Amino acid sequence: MPTSTSLFISASIKSDLLKGNQVTRFVIVLLDLSRITIKKFFKKNVSFGVYVTIYYWTIYVLLFIDEEMIYDKNAKPSLSSLLRSLVPGDGTNLKRISVSRENILEDSIIHFKKHDYNCSYQVRVRFEGEPAIDAGGPRREYFTMLLKSLVSCKSSIRLFEGKEGRLLPMKNTDALRGQLFKIAGRMISTSIVNGGPGFPCLSPPVYEYLVKGFTEELVSIINKDDIFDIDASQAIDKIDHANAETINSIAIETQHLLVEAGFPHTLTIENKMQAIACMYLHHVITVRKSEIDQLATGLGQLLTLARKYPDLLSPLFVHSDDGADTMTPDAFMAIVKIDGVSPRVVDYFTQYVHDEAERIPYLLSFTTACEKVPPLGFTDPEHIAVSEDSTAVFPVANTCVMELQLPAKHQNYEKFRFFMNQALIMESTGFGFA
């Protein structure tokens, strides 16, 4: 029989085991403990077949003797633990991407368009004309630039439209034929599982449709900011403000738009809210359904996960209006590890982070090549290592290993602050040995 040691789990260990994929590690520990116990007990007194039989029956008993010891059915998984289930594994599916900074979207489409492309690829990036070795920094910068180019109004390929933070896939037949929305989905998914940024740009009703399809709640989360068509927006305003005296004239004026939106009734005071709901649904979802569906195909396993945990994965796709995704000075300092820095420079740096809170995205980009902490967080390393250089005037960063060297030459805070700001303003794009 297995020893009591193999069956005992303290409350603290149990809590740890319920995180991420540590249940698997727990099972491995049980296997080892039971194997050792059986060997000691039986030694060489039983045949190999009997040994194996006892061994596996022991594992079976250990796994099922107390189901609650391993599984907590009410435990809520964390976002990072869910995403890590999609993270590329041991590097066997390595994908090397070479792109030009000037044509990053166009060059990337070539790679992501290949029929055998798999979002589980582990990506390594090289910017043309730059000798960088991708140990993390170039990859994070690449995906940051790539996802920005997807929504840029200056991009040669337009796939999204609308207000910032409430974007809609654009009705674009050429892009649809070229599978560009599927490619965009692949880019977003690959960025997230490779430690790059998310895509918190979509309008909430688009995300709602992606994860739940047509639901009764869908119309309720659409608002006027989602209506990009000027004629439709003006018609909705008129219908909304219509009264008994104006309803007939407005009905005639907006009839063609209502029919187009799938509202076949004569507009009345009683049904005007139903008419507005039809127009909302038509212009935000129905008219661009093919584009949204193709985007969903490209998102692949990430969307499968989002459909299972829609609220948990929502921050990956939808911008938070309450500022929850904005990094505070205290949150920034929490991911910083200071070592070998004089108290004077530590004070300067701490004060700088608090005084220049609006520059934290630029400081984060300067040190990690990401303007926000990625959905997967930072791993290997987990913290920004901060040191100092007594001869330096400007700060120096290595984005791959996330190191920030502070200029310790300055003897007063104002000079320190000035040269820190200048470094962020003049930050050159491109890597040496990153």
Coordinates of C-alpha atoms in Angstrom, one line a residue:
M1 CA 0.0 0.0 0.0
P2 CA 1.2 3.6 -0.6
T3 CA 2.5 5.5 2.3
S4 CA 0.4 8.2 4.0
T5 CA 2.9 10.7 2.6
S6 CA 1.7 10.1 -0.9
L7 CA -2.0 10.7 0.1
F8 CA -1.5 13.8 2.2
I9 CA -1.8 17.3 0.7
S10 CA -1.7 20.5 2.8
A11 CA -4.1 23.3 2.2
S12 CA -1.4 25.6 0.8
I13 CA -0.1 23.0 -1.6
K14 CA -3.7 22.2 -2.7
S15 CA -4.2 25.9 -3.5
D16 CA -1.0 25.9 -5.6
L17 CA -2.0 22.7 -7.4
L18 CA -5.2 24.2 -8.6
K19 CA -3.4 26.9 -10.6
G20 CA -2.6 26.4 -14.2
N21 CA -1.5 23.0 -15.3
Q22 CA 0.0 21.9 -12.0
V23 CA -2.6 19.1 -11.6
T24 CA -0.5 17.3 -14.1
R25 CA 2.6 17.9 -12.0
F26 CA 0.8 16.6 -9.0
V27 CA -0.1 13.4 -10.8
I28 CA 3.5 12.9 -11.7
V29 CA 4.5 13.3 -8.1
L30 CA 2.0 10.6 -7.1
L31 CA 3.4 8.3 -9.8
D32 CA 6.9 8.6 -8.4
L33 CA 5.8 8.2 -4.8
S34 CA 3.7 5.2 -5.4
R35 CA 6.4 3.6 -7.6
I36 CA 9.0 4.0 -4.9
T37 CA 6.7 2.7 -2.2
I38 CA 5.7 -0.4 -4.3
K39 CA 9.4 -1.1 -5.1
K40 CA 10.4 -1.0 -1.4
F41 CA 7.5 -3.2 -0.3
F42 CA 7.6 -5.9 -2.9
K43 CA 11.3 -5.6 -3.8
K44 CA 12.0 -8.6 -6.0
N45 CA 9.3 -10.9 -4.6
V46 CA 6.8 -10.4 -7.5
S47 CA 7.0 -10.8 -11.2
F48 CA 7.2 -7.8 -13.5
G49 CA 3.6 -8.3 -14.7
V50 CA 2.2 -8.3 -11.2
Y51 CA 4.4 -5.3 -10.3
V52 CA 3.0 -3.3 -13.3
T53 CA -0.5 -4.3 -12.4
I54 CA -0.2 -3.2 -8.8
Y55 CA 1.6 0.0 -9.9
Y56 CA -1.2 1.2 -12.2
W57 CA -4.0 0.1 -9.8
T58 CA -2.2 2.2 -7.2
I59 CA -2.3 5.2 -9.5
Y60 CA -5.9 4.6 -10.2
V61 CA -6.8 4.6 -6.5
L62 CA -4.6 7.7 -5.8
L63 CA -6.4 9.6 -8.6
F64 CA -9.9 8.7 -7.5
I65 CA -9.7 8.1 -3.8
D66 CA -10.6 11.8 -3.2
E67 CA -11.6 13.7 -6.3
E68 CA -11.8 17.0 -4.5
M69 CA -8.2 16.7 -3.5
I70 CA -7.2 17.3 -7.1
Y71 CA -10.1 19.1 -8.7
D72 CA -12.0 22.2 -7.5
K73 CA -15.1 22.3 -9.6
N74 CA -15.8 25.8 -8.6
A75 CA -12.3 27.2 -9.1
K76 CA -12.1 30.0 -11.6
P77 CA -9.1 29.8 -13.9
S78 CA -6.9 32.8 -14.5
L79 CA -6.5 34.5 -17.8
S80 CA -2.8 33.7 -18.0
S81 CA -3.4 30.0 -17.1
L82 CA -5.9 29.7 -19.9
L83 CA -3.7 31.3 -22.4
R84 CA -0.7 29.2 -21.5
S85 CA -2.7 26.2 -22.7
L86 CA -2.3 27.7 -26.2
V87 CA 1.4 28.7 -25.8
P88 CA 3.7 27.1 -28.3
G89 CA 5.7 24.3 -26.8
D90 CA 9.3 23.2 -27.1
G91 CA 10.2 25.2 -30.2
T92 CA 9.6 22.3 -32.7
N93 CA 7.0 24.5 -34.5
L94 CA 9.3 27.4 -35.0
K95 CA 8.3 30.1 -37.5
R96 CA 10.9 32.7 -38.6
I97 CA 9.5 35.9 -40.0
S98 CA 11.6 38.6 -41.8
V99 CA 9.9 41.9 -42.3
S100 CA 10.6 45.5 -43.3
R101 CA 9.5 48.1 -40.8
E102 CA 8.2 50.3 -43.6
N103 CA 6.0 47.5 -45.0
I104 CA 5.3 45.5 -41.9
L105 CA 1.7 44.7 -42.6
E106 CA 2.2 43.8 -46.3
D107 CA 5.3 41.6 -45.5
S108 CA 3.5 39.9 -42.7
I109 CA 0.5 39.0 -44.8
I110 CA 2.8 36.8 -47.0
H111 CA 3.7 34.8 -43.9
F112 CA 0.3 34.5 -42.3
K113 CA -1.5 33.7 -45.6
K114 CA 0.2 30.4 -46.1
H115 CA -2.4 27.6 -46.2
D116 CA -0.4 25.5 -43.6
Y117 CA 0.0 28.4 -41.2
N118 CA -0.6 27.3 -37.6
C119 CA -1.3 29.9 -34.8
S120 CA 0.6 27.6 -32.4
Y121 CA 3.9 28.4 -34.2
Q122 CA 6.6 29.9 -31.9
V123 CA 7.6 33.0 -33.8
R124 CA 11.1 34.5 -34.2
V125 CA 11.3 37.9 -35.9
R126 CA 14.1 39.6 -37.8
F127 CA 13.7 43.2 -39.0
E128 CA 15.4 43.6 -42.4
G129 CA 18.7 45.5 -42.2
E130 CA 19.0 45.0 -38.4
P131 CA 21.3 42.4 -36.8
A132 CA 19.0 41.7 -33.8
I133 CA 18.9 38.3 -32.3
D134 CA 15.3 37.7 -31.2
A135 CA 15.3 36.7 -27.6
G136 CA 11.9 38.4 -27.0
G137 CA 12.3 42.1 -27.6
P138 CA 12.1 42.2 -31.4
R139 CA 9.1 39.8 -31.3
R140 CA 7.2 42.0 -28.8
E141 CA 8.0 45.1 -30.8
Y142 CA 6.9 43.3 -34.0
F143 CA 3.5 42.3 -32.8
T144 CA 3.0 45.7 -31.2
M145 CA 3.7 47.4 -34.6
L146 CA 1.7 44.8 -36.6
L147 CA -1.5 45.1 -34.6
K148 CA -1.2 48.9 -34.7
S149 CA -0.9 48.7 -38.5
L150 CA -4.1 46.6 -38.7
V151 CA -6.2 49.6 -37.4
S152 CA -4.1 52.5 -38.7
C153 CA -6.0 54.8 -41.0
K154 CA -2.7 55.3 -42.8
S155 CA -2.4 51.7 -43.7
S156 CA -2.6 50.7 -47.4
I157 CA -4.9 47.9 -46.4
R158 CA -8.0 49.0 -44.5
L159 CA -9.8 46.2 -42.5
F160 CA -11.4 48.2 -39.7
E161 CA -13.4 51.3 -39.3
G162 CA -15.2 53.3 -36.5
K163 CA -14.1 55.2 -33.4
E164 CA -11.0 54.3 -31.4
G165 CA -11.8 51.5 -29.0
R166 CA -15.0 50.6 -30.8
L167 CA -13.8 49.4 -34.2
L168 CA -15.8 47.3 -36.6
P169 CA -14.6 45.0 -39.4
M170 CA -15.0 47.1 -42.5
K171 CA -17.3 45.9 -45.3
N172 CA -14.6 45.1 -47.8
T173 CA -15.4 42.5 -50.6
D174 CA -11.8 42.6 -51.9
A175 CA -10.4 41.8 -48.5
L176 CA -13.0 39.1 -48.0
R177 CA -12.0 37.4 -51.2
G178 CA -8.3 37.7 -50.3
Q179 CA -9.0 36.1 -46.8
L180 CA -7.5 39.1 -45.2
F181 CA -9.9 39.1 -42.2
K182 CA -8.9 35.5 -41.6
I183 CA -5.2 36.6 -41.8
A184 CA -6.0 39.4 -39.3
G185 CA -7.4 36.9 -36.9
R186 CA -4.3 34.8 -37.2
M187 CA -2.1 37.8 -36.5
I188 CA -4.1 38.7 -33.3
S189 CA -4.1 35.1 -32.0
T190 CA -0.4 34.5 -32.8
S191 CA 0.5 37.8 -31.0
I192 CA -1.3 36.8 -27.8
V193 CA 0.1 33.3 -27.6
N194 CA 3.6 34.5 -28.3
G195 CA 3.7 37.0 -25.5
G196 CA 2.7 40.0 -27.6
P197 CA -0.1 42.5 -27.0
G198 CA -3.8 41.8 -27.3
F199 CA -6.3 43.5 -29.5
P200 CA -8.5 45.6 -27.2
C201 CA -9.9 47.5 -30.2
L202 CA -13.2 45.9 -31.1
S203 CA -16.6 47.3 -30.3
P204 CA -18.3 45.3 -27.5
P205 CA -21.2 44.1 -29.8
V206 CA -18.7 42.6 -32.2
Y207 CA -17.1 40.7 -29.4
E208 CA -20.5 39.7 -28.1
Y209 CA -21.4 38.3 -31.6
L210 CA -18.0 36.5 -31.9
V211 CA -18.4 34.6 -28.6
K212 CA -22.2 34.2 -28.4
G213 CA -23.7 34.8 -31.9
F214 CA -27.1 36.6 -32.2
T215 CA -28.5 37.0 -28.7
E216 CA -31.2 39.2 -27.1
E217 CA -28.5 41.2 -25.3
L218 CA -26.6 42.0 -28.5
V219 CA -28.8 45.1 -29.4
S220 CA -28.7 46.4 -25.9
I221 CA -24.9 46.9 -26.0
I222 CA -24.9 48.7 -29.4
N223 CA -24.9 52.5 -29.2
K224 CA -24.6 55.4 -31.6
D225 CA -20.8 55.3 -31.5
D226 CA -21.0 52.0 -33.4
I227 CA -22.9 53.5 -36.3
F228 CA -20.3 54.5 -38.8
D229 CA -22.8 55.3 -41.7
I230 CA -23.7 59.0 -41.5
D231 CA -27.1 58.6 -43.2
A232 CA -28.0 55.8 -40.9
S233 CA -26.9 57.7 -37.8
Q234 CA -29.0 60.7 -38.8
A235 CA -32.0 58.6 -39.5
I236 CA -31.7 56.9 -36.1
D237 CA -31.6 60.4 -34.5
K238 CA -34.8 61.5 -36.3
I239 CA -36.7 58.3 -35.5
D240 CA -35.6 58.5 -31.8
H241 CA -36.9 62.1 -31.5
A242 CA -40.0 61.5 -33.6
N243 CA -43.4 62.4 -32.0
A244 CA -47.0 62.1 -33.1
E245 CA -46.7 65.1 -35.4
T246 CA -43.5 64.2 -37.2
I247 CA -43.6 60.4 -37.3
N248 CA -45.4 60.1 -40.7
S249 CA -42.9 62.4 -42.5
I250 CA -39.9 60.7 -40.9
A251 CA -41.4 57.3 -41.8
I252 CA -41.4 58.3 -45.5
E253 CA -38.0 59.9 -45.3
T254 CA -36.3 56.8 -43.7
Q255 CA -38.4 54.1 -45.4
H256 CA -35.6 52.9 -47.7
L257 CA -33.1 52.7 -44.8
L258 CA -35.6 50.7 -42.7
V259 CA -36.4 48.3 -45.5
E260 CA -32.6 47.8 -46.0
A261 CA -32.2 47.1 -42.3
G262 CA -34.9 44.4 -42.4
F263 CA -37.7 46.4 -40.8
P264 CA -40.7 45.7 -43.1
H265 CA -43.3 47.5 -41.0
T266 CA -44.8 51.0 -41.2
L267 CA -43.0 53.2 -38.8
T268 CA -45.1 54.3 -35.8
I269 CA -44.6 55.8 -32.4
E270 CA -45.3 52.4 -30.9
N271 CA -42.6 50.5 -32.9
K272 CA -40.0 53.2 -33.4
M273 CA -37.6 51.6 -30.8
Q274 CA -37.9 48.3 -32.6
A275 CA -37.0 50.1 -35.8
I276 CA -33.9 51.6 -34.2
A277 CA -32.9 48.1 -32.9
C278 CA -33.2 46.7 -36.4
M279 CA -31.0 49.5 -37.8
Y280 CA -28.4 49.0 -35.0
L281 CA -28.2 45.3 -35.6
H282 CA -28.0 45.7 -39.4
H283 CA -25.3 48.4 -39.5
V284 CA -23.1 46.9 -36.8
I285 CA -23.4 43.2 -37.4
T286 CA -25.6 42.0 -40.3
V287 CA -24.1 44.1 -43.0
R288 CA -20.5 43.0 -42.1
K289 CA -21.3 39.4 -40.9
S290 CA -19.2 37.7 -43.5
E291 CA -16.1 39.8 -42.5
I292 CA -16.7 39.1 -38.8
D293 CA -17.2 35.4 -39.4
Q294 CA -14.0 35.2 -41.4
L295 CA -12.1 37.1 -38.6
A296 CA -13.5 34.4 -36.2
T297 CA -12.0 31.6 -38.4
G298 CA -8.6 33.2 -38.1
L299 CA -8.8 33.5 -34.3
G300 CA -9.0 29.7 -34.1
Q301 CA -8.4 28.2 -30.7
L302 CA -8.2 31.6 -29.0
L303 CA -11.9 32.2 -30.0
T304 CA -12.8 28.7 -28.8
L305 CA -11.4 29.6 -25.4
A306 CA -13.2 33.0 -25.5
R307 CA -16.5 31.3 -26.2
K308 CA -16.0 29.1 -23.1
Y309 CA -14.8 32.0 -20.9
P310 CA -16.2 35.2 -22.6
D311 CA -15.9 37.5 -19.6
L312 CA -12.4 36.4 -18.7
L313 CA -11.0 36.9 -22.3
S314 CA -13.0 40.1 -23.0
P315 CA -10.0 42.4 -22.2
L316 CA -8.1 40.8 -25.0
F317 CA -10.6 42.2 -27.5
V318 CA -12.5 45.1 -25.9
H319 CA -11.2 48.3 -24.5
S320 CA -12.0 49.1 -20.9
D321 CA -13.6 52.5 -20.4
D322 CA -12.9 52.5 -16.6
G323 CA -9.1 52.7 -17.1
A324 CA -8.6 49.2 -15.7
D325 CA -6.0 48.5 -18.5
T326 CA -4.0 51.7 -17.7
M327 CA -0.8 51.0 -15.8
T328 CA -0.4 53.0 -12.7
P329 CA 3.0 54.1 -11.2
D330 CA 2.6 51.5 -8.4
A331 CA 1.8 48.8 -10.9
F332 CA 4.9 49.7 -12.9
M333 CA 7.1 49.6 -9.9
A334 CA 5.7 46.2 -9.0
I335 CA 7.3 44.7 -12.1
V336 CA 10.6 46.4 -11.5
K337 CA 13.5 44.7 -9.7
I338 CA 16.2 47.2 -8.5
D339 CA 19.6 45.9 -7.8
G340 CA 22.9 47.7 -7.1
V341 CA 21.4 51.2 -7.5
S342 CA 22.3 54.0 -5.1
P343 CA 19.5 55.3 -2.8
R344 CA 19.8 58.7 -4.6
V345 CA 19.1 57.2 -8.0
V346 CA 16.4 55.0 -6.6
D347 CA 14.6 58.0 -5.2
Y348 CA 15.0 59.9 -8.6
F349 CA 13.6 56.9 -10.5
T350 CA 10.7 56.4 -8.2
Q351 CA 9.8 60.0 -8.2
Y352 CA 10.1 60.1 -12.0
V353 CA 7.7 57.2 -12.5
H354 CA 5.1 59.0 -10.3
D355 CA 5.7 62.4 -11.8
E356 CA 5.6 61.2 -15.4
A357 CA 2.8 58.7 -15.1
E358 CA 1.5 59.5 -18.5
R359 CA 4.8 58.4 -20.0
I360 CA 4.7 54.9 -18.4
P361 CA 3.6 53.3 -21.7
Y362 CA 6.7 54.8 -23.4
L363 CA 8.9 53.8 -20.5
L364 CA 7.5 50.3 -20.7
S365 CA 8.0 50.2 -24.5
F366 CA 11.6 51.5 -24.0
T367 CA 12.5 48.6 -21.7
T368 CA 10.3 45.8 -23.0
A369 CA 9.1 46.8 -26.5
C370 CA 5.5 46.6 -25.3
E371 CA 3.4 49.6 -24.3
K372 CA 1.3 47.5 -22.0
V373 CA 2.0 44.3 -20.1
P374 CA 1.0 41.5 -22.5
P375 CA -1.9 39.2 -21.7
L376 CA 0.6 36.4 -20.9
G377 CA 2.6 38.8 -18.7
F378 CA 6.4 38.9 -18.8
T379 CA 8.2 35.5 -18.4
D380 CA 11.8 34.7 -18.5
P381 CA 12.5 37.3 -17.1
E382 CA 9.4 38.3 -15.1
H383 CA 10.7 41.6 -14.0
I384 CA 12.5 44.7 -15.5
A385 CA 16.0 44.6 -14.0
V386 CA 17.1 48.1 -13.1
S387 CA 20.7 49.0 -12.6
E388 CA 22.8 52.2 -12.9
D389 CA 25.8 53.6 -14.8
S390 CA 27.7 56.3 -13.0
T391 CA 29.0 57.7 -16.2
A392 CA 25.8 57.6 -18.3
V393 CA 23.8 60.7 -19.3
F394 CA 20.9 58.8 -20.9
P395 CA 19.2 55.6 -19.8
V396 CA 20.1 52.4 -21.8
A397 CA 17.7 49.5 -22.2
N398 CA 18.0 45.9 -23.5
T399 CA 14.4 44.9 -24.4
C400 CA 15.1 41.1 -24.8
V401 CA 16.3 40.6 -21.2
M402 CA 14.3 43.6 -20.0
E403 CA 17.2 45.5 -18.5
L404 CA 17.1 49.3 -17.8
Q405 CA 20.4 51.1 -16.9
L406 CA 19.7 54.4 -15.2
P407 CA 22.0 57.4 -15.7
A408 CA 23.6 58.0 -12.3
K409 CA 25.8 60.9 -13.4
H410 CA 23.1 63.5 -12.6
Q411 CA 23.3 65.1 -9.2
N412 CA 19.8 66.6 -9.2
Y413 CA 16.4 65.2 -10.0
E414 CA 15.5 67.8 -12.6
K415 CA 18.5 66.8 -14.8
F416 CA 17.7 63.1 -14.3
R417 CA 14.1 63.8 -15.3
F418 CA 15.1 65.8 -18.4
F419 CA 17.4 63.2 -19.8
M420 CA 15.0 60.4 -19.1
N421 CA 12.3 62.2 -21.0
Q422 CA 14.7 63.0 -23.9
A423 CA 15.6 59.3 -24.2
L424 CA 11.9 58.3 -24.5
I425 CA 11.2 61.1 -27.0
M426 CA 14.2 60.3 -29.2
E427 CA 14.0 56.5 -28.8
S428 CA 15.2 55.0 -32.0
T429 CA 13.4 52.2 -33.6
G430 CA 15.6 49.2 -34.2
F431 CA 17.8 46.9 -32.2
G432 CA 21.5 46.3 -31.9
F433 CA 22.0 43.1 -30.0
A434 CA 18.5 42.8 -28.3

